[in-house]
């Protein structure tokens, strides 16, 4: 071994400089890797070293099975102001024969997304896609002895791989590891791929639990110590629905599933959630060991009144959040696919216990722009992504205009998320008014259909409000009228000093118009147009 003291000082210096530079490059590359980062109470996705807001859409399930099919779609999505596309990668197509991988499809898709300046969130369609194993390769599907199926209560095999099988988990993990190794190789320096969803909407159906022999054996065993330890350590921070279930059995700390949580389908669901989570955690760990991108799981939500077994049970649902977090620490967050109209309720349930917010799927409804504003402003969402985007988005869609405004605002949004200086407002014909406290003012927001026009049933509108200084706000959105009151001691009346309509270029504000007179109701309010997505900057003052 060479001792430093034998070397000449200038060689030592050169060596030290080299170590410093190489270390710096390595650290720099590390920071350039997409990763999640806390900012106050928000969690942001960092891409190329900077926070990134995903103005996204998810492809329909089969669109990405052909490079040719996607060729005309990529530029159309980019023209429609998307910066990110959620795209499936299909296990059966990348591993048609066991251990023989074919990444030509994935490579072609990444190349074309990159050419169109789009980022990708990959969706790993493998053991489970909407509960089912339809994307498992033929060699898995047909070898049901080696790759066992879940069974219903009557012992009939289901088209669902059993999460109780080591060989199922190993095969999936090996394929996912190969995929992530490949992504690192072809994309590690360009970072077109920024995040990965592991599996898709897992959950048991039509029974609340798997009844194969391995599952039955586990069901009669004690609840694993890892889960019990987690519950005890996090006892004060469990989601209330789960806490109530544990409390009903007297907060027992050991025993079988039924001894601790009671007997019934609710307990069967908790049991399955643990084993799904453990399986997916192993798959995610195998992938992260190759290329450590942020990873998440998505949930099919529960239709009103449905019981475990009637919906994809045991998925990463809000009432099972603690079980998933305990069982799948490699998964960075749980995300909701919100196809139901009560968007506000569902997003609230996922924005708990520090779970970062991202909306990977919503339907194609007219409510999307308003919900996107609300999710990003109120819940610090990392992004928003309607499903089967290629099938409905057009350059004149409302969503395209909303994404245009959100992309202008993105630097300001990202600078303010998590710091108490930004919020989102959603008002609709059932709840047309809302009072917001932000900074030194209370903002009274009212749904507005336009001068002299009545609000019609079903109408809704969203906005983002950012406090940019003591008396100043940027307010963006549509169809709202806002008046102001003080939120702090001092002079009791609020006046409007000025309102500007404008736009942002690379984060810099440009004024297009000074709004006064009729446009501010002679200084009484700010009105966001019902006809387009507005960005306005308002300055207030106080008097008595
Ligand atoms: C939710 C799933 O996650 C998607 O892949 C797709 O099947 C949609 N449902 C269809 O509505």
mmCIF file of N, CA and C in Angstrom, residues 94-220:
data_model
loop_
_atom_site.group_PDB
_atom_site.id
_atom_site.type_symbol
_atom_site.label_atom_id
_atom_site.label_comp_id
_atom_site.label_asym_id
_atom_site.label_seq_id
_atom_site.Cartn_x
_atom_site.Cartn_y
_atom_site.Cartn_z
ATOM 1 N N UNK A 94 -42.260 -8.066 -22.259
ATOM 2 C CA UNK A 94 -40.802 -7.913 -22.097
ATOM 3 C C UNK A 94 -40.107 -9.235 -21.740
ATOM 4 N N UNK A 95 -40.875 -10.206 -21.232
ATOM 5 C CA UNK A 95 -40.252 -11.493 -20.908
ATOM 6 C C UNK A 95 -41.083 -12.640 -21.510
ATOM 7 N N UNK A 96 -41.115 -12.719 -22.837
ATOM 8 C CA UNK A 96 -41.982 -13.729 -23.471
ATOM 9 C C UNK A 96 -41.539 -15.143 -23.144
ATOM 10 N N UNK A 97 -40.241 -15.300 -22.903
ATOM 11 C CA UNK A 97 -39.724 -16.609 -22.453
ATOM 12 C C UNK A 97 -38.996 -16.355 -21.148
ATOM 13 N N UNK A 98 -39.066 -17.293 -20.244
ATOM 14 C CA UNK A 98 -38.468 -17.052 -18.927
ATOM 15 C C UNK A 98 -36.984 -16.696 -19.051
ATOM 16 N N UNK A 99 -36.607 -15.572 -18.475
ATOM 17 C CA UNK A 99 -35.207 -15.148 -18.448
ATOM 18 C C UNK A 99 -34.719 -14.512 -19.746
ATOM 19 N N UNK A 100 -35.552 -14.479 -20.796
ATOM 20 C CA UNK A 100 -35.144 -13.851 -22.086
ATOM 21 C C UNK A 100 -35.934 -12.555 -22.246
ATOM 22 N N UNK A 101 -35.215 -11.472 -22.078
ATOM 23 C CA UNK A 101 -35.903 -10.179 -22.070
ATOM 24 C C UNK A 101 -35.786 -9.494 -23.420
ATOM 25 N N UNK A 102 -36.863 -8.831 -23.785
ATOM 26 C CA UNK A 102 -36.882 -8.076 -25.031
ATOM 27 C C UNK A 102 -37.331 -6.648 -24.701
ATOM 28 N N UNK A 103 -36.369 -5.723 -24.772
ATOM 29 C CA UNK A 103 -36.692 -4.350 -24.391
ATOM 30 C C UNK A 103 -36.850 -3.421 -25.596
ATOM 31 N N UNK A 104 -36.988 -4.009 -26.788
ATOM 32 C CA UNK A 104 -37.064 -3.164 -27.995
ATOM 33 C C UNK A 104 -38.262 -2.207 -27.915
ATOM 34 N N UNK A 105 -39.396 -2.719 -27.453
ATOM 35 C CA UNK A 105 -40.604 -1.884 -27.352
ATOM 36 C C UNK A 105 -40.367 -0.729 -26.366
ATOM 37 N N UNK A 106 -39.860 -1.072 -25.197
ATOM 38 C CA UNK A 106 -39.618 -0.054 -24.157
ATOM 39 C C UNK A 106 -38.629 0.994 -24.676
ATOM 40 N N UNK A 107 -37.582 0.530 -25.336
ATOM 41 C CA UNK A 107 -36.561 1.463 -25.844
ATOM 42 C C UNK A 107 -37.149 2.423 -26.875
ATOM 43 N N UNK A 108 -37.952 1.873 -27.784
ATOM 44 C CA UNK A 108 -38.560 2.717 -28.830
ATOM 45 C C UNK A 108 -39.480 3.760 -28.215
ATOM 46 N N UNK A 109 -40.218 3.367 -27.217
ATOM 47 C CA UNK A 109 -41.163 4.295 -26.584
ATOM 48 C C UNK A 109 -40.414 5.390 -25.816
ATOM 49 N N UNK A 110 -39.384 4.991 -25.094
ATOM 50 C CA UNK A 110 -38.611 6.003 -24.335
ATOM 51 C C UNK A 110 -37.966 6.989 -25.322
ATOM 52 N N UNK A 111 -37.397 6.446 -26.399
ATOM 53 C CA UNK A 111 -36.745 7.323 -27.396
ATOM 54 C C UNK A 111 -37.747 8.351 -27.932
ATOM 55 N N UNK A 112 -38.959 7.898 -28.282
ATOM 56 C CA UNK A 112 -39.915 8.818 -28.896
ATOM 57 C C UNK A 112 -40.515 9.799 -27.886
ATOM 58 N N UNK A 113 -40.704 9.347 -26.661
ATOM 59 C CA UNK A 113 -41.176 10.283 -25.618
ATOM 60 C C UNK A 113 -40.130 11.386 -25.446
ATOM 61 N N UNK A 114 -38.875 10.982 -25.381
ATOM 62 C CA UNK A 114 -37.770 11.930 -25.177
ATOM 63 C C UNK A 114 -37.692 12.933 -26.335
ATOM 64 N N UNK A 115 -37.867 12.415 -27.563
ATOM 65 C CA UNK A 115 -37.832 13.312 -28.730
ATOM 66 C C UNK A 115 -38.898 14.387 -28.640
ATOM 67 N N UNK A 116 -39.968 14.074 -27.929
ATOM 68 C CA UNK A 116 -41.056 15.039 -27.793
ATOM 69 C C UNK A 116 -41.015 15.769 -26.455
ATOM 70 N N UNK A 117 -39.867 15.644 -25.793
ATOM 71 C CA UNK A 117 -39.662 16.382 -24.550
ATOM 72 C C UNK A 117 -40.664 16.002 -23.466
ATOM 73 N N UNK A 118 -41.071 14.743 -23.472
ATOM 74 C CA UNK A 118 -42.009 14.255 -22.462
ATOM 75 C C UNK A 118 -41.281 13.358 -21.480
ATOM 76 N N UNK A 119 -41.647 13.443 -20.220
ATOM 77 C CA UNK A 119 -41.127 12.513 -19.206
ATOM 78 C C UNK A 119 -42.113 11.359 -19.057
ATOM 79 N N UNK A 120 -41.597 10.264 -18.512
ATOM 80 C CA UNK A 120 -42.428 9.067 -18.371
ATOM 81 C C UNK A 120 -42.488 8.600 -16.924
ATOM 82 N N UNK A 121 -43.692 8.208 -16.527
ATOM 83 C CA UNK A 121 -43.860 7.429 -15.300
ATOM 84 C C UNK A 121 -44.248 6.038 -15.784
ATOM 85 N N UNK A 122 -43.431 5.048 -15.490
ATOM 86 C CA UNK A 122 -43.737 3.693 -15.965
ATOM 87 C C UNK A 122 -44.709 3.005 -15.011
ATOM 88 N N UNK A 123 -45.623 2.247 -15.586
ATOM 89 C CA UNK A 123 -46.588 1.467 -14.788
ATOM 90 C C UNK A 123 -46.233 0.010 -15.001
ATOM 91 N N UNK A 124 -45.810 -0.645 -13.935
ATOM 92 C CA UNK A 124 -45.371 -2.050 -14.065
ATOM 93 C C UNK A 124 -46.587 -2.971 -13.980
ATOM 94 N N UNK A 125 -47.092 -3.345 -15.159
ATOM 95 C CA UNK A 125 -48.242 -4.251 -15.253
ATOM 96 C C UNK A 125 -47.683 -5.672 -15.207
ATOM 97 N N UNK A 126 -47.748 -6.298 -14.036
ATOM 98 C CA UNK A 126 -47.080 -7.600 -13.895
ATOM 99 C C UNK A 126 -47.991 -8.586 -13.168
ATOM 100 N N UNK A 127 -47.680 -8.921 -11.918
ATOM 101 C CA UNK A 127 -48.527 -9.911 -11.231
ATOM 102 C C UNK A 127 -49.993 -9.497 -11.202
ATOM 103 N N UNK A 128 -50.223 -8.167 -11.046
ATOM 104 C CA UNK A 128 -51.615 -7.738 -10.904
ATOM 105 C C UNK A 128 -51.893 -6.452 -11.668
ATOM 106 N N UNK A 129 -52.940 -6.510 -12.444
ATOM 107 C CA UNK A 129 -53.478 -5.312 -13.138
ATOM 108 C C UNK A 129 -54.988 -5.333 -12.887
ATOM 109 N N UNK A 130 -55.472 -4.349 -12.112
ATOM 110 C CA UNK A 130 -56.883 -4.361 -11.668
ATOM 111 C C UNK A 130 -57.210 -5.738 -11.083
ATOM 112 N N UNK A 131 -56.474 -6.132 -10.109
ATOM 113 C CA UNK A 131 -56.618 -7.425 -9.402
ATOM 114 C C UNK A 131 -56.079 -8.619 -10.181
ATOM 115 N N UNK A 132 -56.239 -8.632 -11.503
ATOM 116 C CA UNK A 132 -56.038 -9.841 -12.285
ATOM 117 C C UNK A 132 -54.580 -10.000 -12.737
ATOM 118 N N UNK A 133 -54.269 -11.226 -13.166
ATOM 119 C CA UNK A 133 -52.894 -11.517 -13.619
ATOM 120 C C UNK A 133 -52.835 -11.577 -15.152
ATOM 121 N N UNK A 134 -53.624 -10.716 -15.801
ATOM 122 C CA UNK A 134 -53.716 -10.814 -17.270
ATOM 123 C C UNK A 134 -52.409 -10.452 -17.976
ATOM 124 N N UNK A 135 -51.514 -9.722 -17.316
ATOM 125 C CA UNK A 135 -50.241 -9.369 -17.959
ATOM 126 C C UNK A 135 -49.091 -10.310 -17.575
ATOM 127 N N UNK A 136 -49.409 -11.376 -16.831
ATOM 128 C CA UNK A 136 -48.364 -12.376 -16.548
ATOM 129 C C UNK A 136 -48.043 -13.099 -17.863
ATOM 130 N N UNK A 137 -46.766 -13.417 -18.102
ATOM 131 C CA UNK A 137 -46.429 -14.102 -19.362
ATOM 132 C C UNK A 137 -47.111 -15.474 -19.447
ATOM 133 N N UNK A 138 -47.194 -15.967 -20.667
ATOM 134 C CA UNK A 138 -47.823 -17.270 -20.948
ATOM 135 C C UNK A 138 -47.174 -18.378 -20.112
ATOM 136 N N UNK A 139 -45.826 -18.313 -19.998
ATOM 137 C CA UNK A 139 -45.141 -19.371 -19.240
ATOM 138 C C UNK A 139 -45.476 -19.322 -17.749
ATOM 139 N N UNK A 140 -45.948 -18.191 -17.275
ATOM 140 C CA UNK A 140 -46.421 -18.108 -15.881
ATOM 141 C C UNK A 140 -47.872 -18.589 -15.805
ATOM 142 N N UNK A 141 -48.688 -18.048 -16.707
ATOM 143 C CA UNK A 141 -50.127 -18.372 -16.652
ATOM 144 C C UNK A 141 -50.371 -19.873 -16.744
ATOM 145 N N UNK A 142 -49.610 -20.541 -17.622
ATOM 146 C CA UNK A 142 -49.905 -21.954 -17.882
ATOM 147 C C UNK A 142 -49.296 -22.881 -16.830
ATOM 148 N N UNK A 143 -48.249 -22.432 -16.152
ATOM 149 C CA UNK A 143 -47.604 -23.300 -15.157
ATOM 150 C C UNK A 143 -48.174 -22.983 -13.761
ATOM 151 N N UNK A 144 -49.442 -23.367 -13.582
ATOM 152 C CA UNK A 144 -50.135 -22.938 -12.357
ATOM 153 C C UNK A 144 -49.685 -23.719 -11.135
ATOM 154 N N UNK A 145 -48.897 -24.792 -11.363
ATOM 155 C CA UNK A 145 -48.383 -25.476 -10.172
ATOM 156 C C UNK A 145 -47.181 -24.733 -9.615
ATOM 157 N N UNK A 146 -46.338 -24.274 -10.552
ATOM 158 C CA UNK A 146 -45.174 -23.498 -10.081
ATOM 159 C C UNK A 146 -45.584 -22.070 -9.672
ATOM 160 N N UNK A 147 -46.562 -21.510 -10.388
ATOM 161 C CA UNK A 147 -47.005 -20.133 -10.115
ATOM 162 C C UNK A 147 -48.476 -20.172 -9.672
ATOM 163 N N UNK A 148 -48.725 -20.483 -8.408
ATOM 164 C CA UNK A 148 -50.089 -20.757 -7.968
ATOM 165 C C UNK A 148 -51.022 -19.548 -8.017
ATOM 166 N N UNK A 149 -52.277 -19.894 -8.252
ATOM 167 C CA UNK A 149 -53.337 -18.888 -8.300
ATOM 168 C C UNK A 149 -53.941 -18.707 -6.915
ATOM 169 N N UNK A 150 -54.544 -17.531 -6.720
ATOM 170 C CA UNK A 150 -55.417 -17.363 -5.564
ATOM 171 C C UNK A 150 -56.658 -18.230 -5.797
ATOM 172 N N UNK A 151 -57.297 -18.634 -4.712
ATOM 173 C CA UNK A 151 -58.507 -19.456 -4.825
ATOM 174 C C UNK A 151 -59.671 -18.802 -4.089
ATOM 175 N N UNK A 152 -60.861 -19.055 -4.604
ATOM 176 C CA UNK A 152 -62.033 -18.537 -3.890
ATOM 177 C C UNK A 152 -62.365 -19.471 -2.716
ATOM 178 N N UNK A 153 -63.425 -19.130 -1.987
ATOM 179 C CA UNK A 153 -63.750 -19.901 -0.775
ATOM 180 C C UNK A 153 -64.077 -21.356 -1.098
ATOM 181 N N UNK A 154 -64.494 -21.617 -2.346
ATOM 182 C CA UNK A 154 -64.825 -22.994 -2.732
ATOM 183 C C UNK A 154 -63.601 -23.742 -3.272
ATOM 184 N N UNK A 155 -62.456 -23.083 -3.257
ATOM 185 C CA UNK A 155 -61.216 -23.726 -3.708
ATOM 186 C C UNK A 155 -61.008 -23.664 -5.222
ATOM 187 N N UNK A 156 -61.778 -22.821 -5.894
ATOM 188 C CA UNK A 156 -61.627 -22.679 -7.355
ATOM 189 C C UNK A 156 -60.516 -21.662 -7.651
ATOM 190 N N UNK A 157 -59.675 -22.008 -8.631
ATOM 191 C CA UNK A 157 -58.577 -21.110 -9.005
ATOM 192 C C UNK A 157 -59.094 -19.837 -9.666
ATOM 193 N N UNK A 158 -58.418 -18.714 -9.379
ATOM 194 C CA UNK A 158 -58.814 -17.427 -9.964
ATOM 195 C C UNK A 158 -57.714 -16.953 -10.902
ATOM 196 N N UNK A 159 -58.054 -16.040 -11.801
ATOM 197 C CA UNK A 159 -57.028 -15.469 -12.690
ATOM 198 C C UNK A 159 -56.262 -14.371 -11.925
ATOM 199 N N UNK A 160 -55.831 -14.747 -10.713
ATOM 200 C CA UNK A 160 -55.108 -13.815 -9.823
ATOM 201 C C UNK A 160 -53.929 -14.609 -9.261
ATOM 202 N N UNK A 161 -52.724 -14.136 -9.438
ATOM 203 C CA UNK A 161 -51.592 -14.855 -8.842
ATOM 204 C C UNK A 161 -51.689 -14.738 -7.314
ATOM 205 N N UNK A 162 -51.399 -15.829 -6.633
ATOM 206 C CA UNK A 162 -51.493 -15.775 -5.184
ATOM 207 C C UNK A 162 -50.324 -14.979 -4.608
ATOM 208 N N UNK A 163 -50.609 -14.015 -3.733
ATOM 209 C CA UNK A 163 -49.501 -13.279 -3.106
ATOM 210 C C UNK A 163 -48.783 -14.110 -2.041
ATOM 211 N N UNK A 164 -49.270 -15.322 -1.792
ATOM 212 C CA UNK A 164 -48.634 -16.173 -0.776
ATOM 213 C C UNK A 164 -47.558 -17.075 -1.378
ATOM 214 N N UNK A 165 -47.259 -16.885 -2.654
ATOM 215 C CA UNK A 165 -46.294 -17.767 -3.308
ATOM 216 C C UNK A 165 -44.947 -17.068 -3.511
ATOM 217 N N UNK A 166 -43.901 -17.704 -2.977
ATOM 218 C CA UNK A 166 -42.530 -17.196 -3.162
ATOM 219 C C UNK A 166 -42.169 -17.181 -4.637
ATOM 220 N N UNK A 167 -42.570 -18.244 -5.358
ATOM 221 C CA UNK A 167 -42.115 -18.315 -6.755
ATOM 222 C C UNK A 167 -42.806 -17.254 -7.602
ATOM 223 N N UNK A 168 -44.056 -16.904 -7.287
ATOM 224 C CA UNK A 168 -44.699 -15.789 -8.008
ATOM 225 C C UNK A 168 -43.908 -14.498 -7.776
ATOM 226 N N UNK A 169 -43.616 -14.249 -6.503
ATOM 227 C CA UNK A 169 -42.929 -13.007 -6.140
ATOM 228 C C UNK A 169 -41.519 -12.964 -6.743
ATOM 229 N N UNK A 170 -40.836 -14.116 -6.726
ATOM 230 C CA UNK A 170 -39.476 -14.168 -7.287
ATOM 231 C C UNK A 170 -39.489 -13.883 -8.783
ATOM 232 N N UNK A 171 -40.446 -14.494 -9.490
ATOM 233 C CA UNK A 171 -40.483 -14.311 -10.947
ATOM 234 C C UNK A 171 -40.767 -12.852 -11.293
ATOM 235 N N UNK A 172 -41.718 -12.252 -10.599
ATOM 236 C CA UNK A 172 -42.063 -10.846 -10.830
ATOM 237 C C UNK A 172 -40.851 -9.964 -10.470
ATOM 238 N N UNK A 173 -40.247 -10.238 -9.332
ATOM 239 C CA UNK A 173 -39.110 -9.410 -8.876
ATOM 240 C C UNK A 173 -37.946 -9.479 -9.854
ATOM 241 N N UNK A 174 -37.691 -10.692 -10.372
ATOM 242 C CA UNK A 174 -36.570 -10.827 -11.325
ATOM 243 C C UNK A 174 -36.838 -10.011 -12.586
ATOM 244 N N UNK A 175 -38.077 -10.060 -13.060
ATOM 245 C CA UNK A 175 -38.418 -9.313 -14.281
ATOM 246 C C UNK A 175 -38.341 -7.810 -14.026
ATOM 247 N N UNK A 176 -38.838 -7.387 -12.869
ATOM 248 C CA UNK A 176 -38.827 -5.953 -12.556
ATOM 249 C C UNK A 176 -37.394 -5.463 -12.381
ATOM 250 N N UNK A 177 -36.571 -6.291 -11.748
ATOM 251 C CA UNK A 177 -35.160 -5.916 -11.580
ATOM 252 C C UNK A 177 -34.503 -5.775 -12.953
ATOM 253 N N UNK A 178 -34.817 -6.704 -13.867
ATOM 254 C CA UNK A 178 -34.223 -6.626 -15.211
ATOM 255 C C UNK A 178 -34.683 -5.347 -15.911
ATOM 256 N N UNK A 179 -35.950 -5.008 -15.734
ATOM 257 C CA UNK A 179 -36.464 -3.775 -16.355
ATOM 258 C C UNK A 179 -35.725 -2.555 -15.800
ATOM 259 N N UNK A 180 -35.622 -2.472 -14.488
ATOM 260 C CA UNK A 180 -35.003 -1.284 -13.881
ATOM 261 C C UNK A 180 -33.509 -1.195 -14.222
ATOM 262 N N UNK A 181 -32.859 -2.374 -14.306
ATOM 263 C CA UNK A 181 -31.440 -2.391 -14.715
ATOM 264 C C UNK A 181 -31.320 -1.808 -16.127
ATOM 265 N N UNK A 182 -32.239 -2.225 -16.972
ATOM 266 C CA UNK A 182 -32.218 -1.754 -18.356
ATOM 267 C C UNK A 182 -32.519 -0.251 -18.425
ATOM 268 N N UNK A 183 -33.506 0.208 -17.658
ATOM 269 C CA UNK A 183 -33.846 1.643 -17.679
ATOM 270 C C UNK A 183 -32.633 2.463 -17.228
ATOM 271 N N UNK A 184 -31.961 1.962 -16.216
ATOM 272 C CA UNK A 184 -30.784 2.690 -15.745
ATOM 273 C C UNK A 184 -29.748 2.803 -16.870
ATOM 274 N N UNK A 185 -29.586 1.674 -17.583
ATOM 275 C CA UNK A 185 -28.565 1.640 -18.645
ATOM 276 C C UNK A 185 -28.928 2.592 -19.792
ATOM 277 N N UNK A 186 -30.173 2.562 -20.231
ATOM 278 C CA UNK A 186 -30.525 3.352 -21.415
ATOM 279 C C UNK A 186 -30.978 4.768 -21.086
ATOM 280 N N UNK A 187 -31.301 5.008 -19.818
ATOM 281 C CA UNK A 187 -31.943 6.294 -19.509
ATOM 282 C C UNK A 187 -31.346 6.994 -18.292
ATOM 283 N N UNK A 188 -30.411 6.318 -17.601
ATOM 284 C CA UNK A 188 -29.862 6.883 -16.362
ATOM 285 C C UNK A 188 -29.243 8.256 -16.576
ATOM 286 N N UNK A 189 -28.692 8.493 -17.756
ATOM 287 C CA UNK A 189 -28.053 9.795 -17.989
ATOM 288 C C UNK A 189 -29.034 10.828 -18.551
ATOM 289 N N UNK A 190 -30.200 10.387 -19.024
ATOM 290 C CA UNK A 190 -31.149 11.349 -19.617
ATOM 291 C C UNK A 190 -32.378 11.584 -18.747
ATOM 292 N N UNK A 191 -32.707 10.587 -17.965
ATOM 293 C CA UNK A 191 -33.802 10.699 -16.998
ATOM 294 C C UNK A 191 -35.146 11.074 -17.624
ATOM 295 N N UNK A 192 -35.454 10.407 -18.731
ATOM 296 C CA UNK A 192 -36.805 10.540 -19.293
ATOM 297 C C UNK A 192 -37.802 9.848 -18.360
ATOM 298 N N UNK A 193 -37.395 8.718 -17.812
ATOM 299 C CA UNK A 193 -38.242 7.997 -16.853
ATOM 300 C C UNK A 193 -37.991 8.583 -15.461
ATOM 301 N N UNK A 194 -39.077 9.068 -14.827
ATOM 302 C CA UNK A 194 -38.866 9.798 -13.573
ATOM 303 C C UNK A 194 -39.488 9.123 -12.349
ATOM 304 N N UNK A 195 -40.321 8.118 -12.573
ATOM 305 C CA UNK A 195 -40.980 7.476 -11.430
ATOM 306 C C UNK A 195 -41.611 6.174 -11.928
ATOM 307 N N UNK A 196 -41.951 5.278 -11.007
ATOM 308 C CA UNK A 196 -42.507 3.980 -11.407
ATOM 309 C C UNK A 196 -43.663 3.600 -10.472
ATOM 310 N N UNK A 197 -44.746 3.165 -11.086
ATOM 311 C CA UNK A 197 -45.856 2.575 -10.306
ATOM 312 C C UNK A 197 -45.670 1.058 -10.333
ATOM 313 N N UNK A 198 -45.697 0.441 -9.170
ATOM 314 C CA UNK A 198 -45.462 -1.001 -9.084
ATOM 315 C C UNK A 198 -46.824 -1.718 -9.047
ATOM 316 N N UNK A 199 -47.083 -2.533 -10.079
ATOM 317 C CA UNK A 199 -48.375 -3.212 -10.275
ATOM 318 C C UNK A 199 -49.462 -2.151 -10.533
ATOM 319 N N UNK A 200 -50.703 -2.584 -10.616
ATOM 320 C CA UNK A 200 -51.780 -1.637 -10.891
ATOM 321 C C UNK A 200 -53.069 -2.081 -10.192
ATOM 322 N N UNK A 201 -53.555 -1.226 -9.333
ATOM 323 C CA UNK A 201 -54.827 -1.473 -8.633
ATOM 324 C C UNK A 201 -54.949 -2.915 -8.135
ATOM 325 N N UNK A 202 -54.033 -3.319 -7.255
ATOM 326 C CA UNK A 202 -54.105 -4.678 -6.702
ATOM 327 C C UNK A 202 -55.330 -4.776 -5.791
ATOM 328 N N UNK A 203 -55.799 -5.990 -5.602
ATOM 329 C CA UNK A 203 -56.907 -6.190 -4.674
ATOM 330 C C UNK A 203 -57.644 -7.482 -4.963
ATOM 331 N N UNK A 204 -58.144 -8.112 -3.895
ATOM 332 C CA UNK A 204 -58.857 -9.391 -4.034
ATOM 333 C C UNK A 204 -60.304 -9.167 -4.436
ATOM 334 N N UNK A 205 -60.750 -10.028 -5.319
ATOM 335 C CA UNK A 205 -62.128 -10.030 -5.769
ATOM 336 C C UNK A 205 -62.382 -11.406 -6.398
ATOM 337 N N UNK A 206 -63.470 -12.102 -6.222
ATOM 338 C CA UNK A 206 -64.720 -11.684 -5.597
ATOM 339 C C UNK A 206 -64.827 -12.098 -4.127
ATOM 340 N N UNK A 207 -63.774 -12.672 -3.540
ATOM 341 C CA UNK A 207 -63.796 -12.931 -2.093
ATOM 342 C C UNK A 207 -62.842 -11.946 -1.421
ATOM 343 N N UNK A 208 -63.049 -11.724 -0.137
ATOM 344 C CA UNK A 208 -62.205 -10.748 0.562
ATOM 345 C C UNK A 208 -60.786 -11.261 0.743
ATOM 346 N N UNK A 209 -60.622 -12.615 0.718
ATOM 347 C CA UNK A 209 -59.253 -13.114 0.843
ATOM 348 C C UNK A 209 -59.024 -14.330 -0.036
ATOM 349 N N UNK A 210 -57.763 -14.585 -0.258
ATOM 350 C CA UNK A 210 -57.309 -15.781 -0.968
ATOM 351 C C UNK A 210 -57.555 -16.987 -0.031
ATOM 352 N N UNK A 211 -58.053 -18.087 -0.612
ATOM 353 C CA UNK A 211 -58.300 -19.287 0.202
ATOM 354 C C UNK A 211 -57.413 -20.448 -0.226
ATOM 355 N N UNK A 212 -56.290 -20.186 -0.892
ATOM 356 C CA UNK A 212 -55.397 -21.294 -1.230
ATOM 357 C C UNK A 212 -54.784 -21.831 0.082
ATOM 358 N N UNK A 213 -54.155 -23.007 0.030
ATOM 359 C CA UNK A 213 -53.723 -23.621 1.291
ATOM 360 C C UNK A 213 -52.666 -22.763 2.000
ATOM 361 N N UNK A 214 -51.768 -22.131 1.216
ATOM 362 C CA UNK A 214 -50.741 -21.286 1.861
ATOM 363 C C UNK A 214 -51.399 -20.107 2.574
ATOM 364 N N UNK A 215 -52.448 -19.569 1.971
ATOM 365 C CA UNK A 215 -53.159 -18.444 2.594
ATOM 366 C C UNK A 215 -53.856 -18.908 3.873
ATOM 367 N N UNK A 216 -54.521 -20.048 3.790
ATOM 368 C CA UNK A 216 -55.228 -20.554 4.984
ATOM 369 C C UNK A 216 -54.261 -20.785 6.138
ATOM 370 N N UNK A 217 -53.096 -21.316 5.789
ATOM 371 C CA UNK A 217 -52.082 -21.573 6.821
ATOM 372 C C UNK A 217 -51.672 -20.257 7.499
ATOM 373 N N UNK A 218 -51.434 -19.239 6.668
ATOM 374 C CA UNK A 218 -51.022 -17.937 7.225
ATOM 375 C C UNK A 218 -52.123 -17.322 8.075
ATOM 376 N N UNK A 219 -53.361 -17.545 7.642
ATOM 377 C CA UNK A 219 -54.484 -16.895 8.326
ATOM 378 C C UNK A 219 -54.619 -17.391 9.770
ATOM 379 N N UNK A 220 -54.184 -18.631 9.982
ATOM 380 C CA UNK A 220 -54.289 -19.189 11.344
ATOM 381 C C UNK A 220 -53.067 -18.898 12.210
#
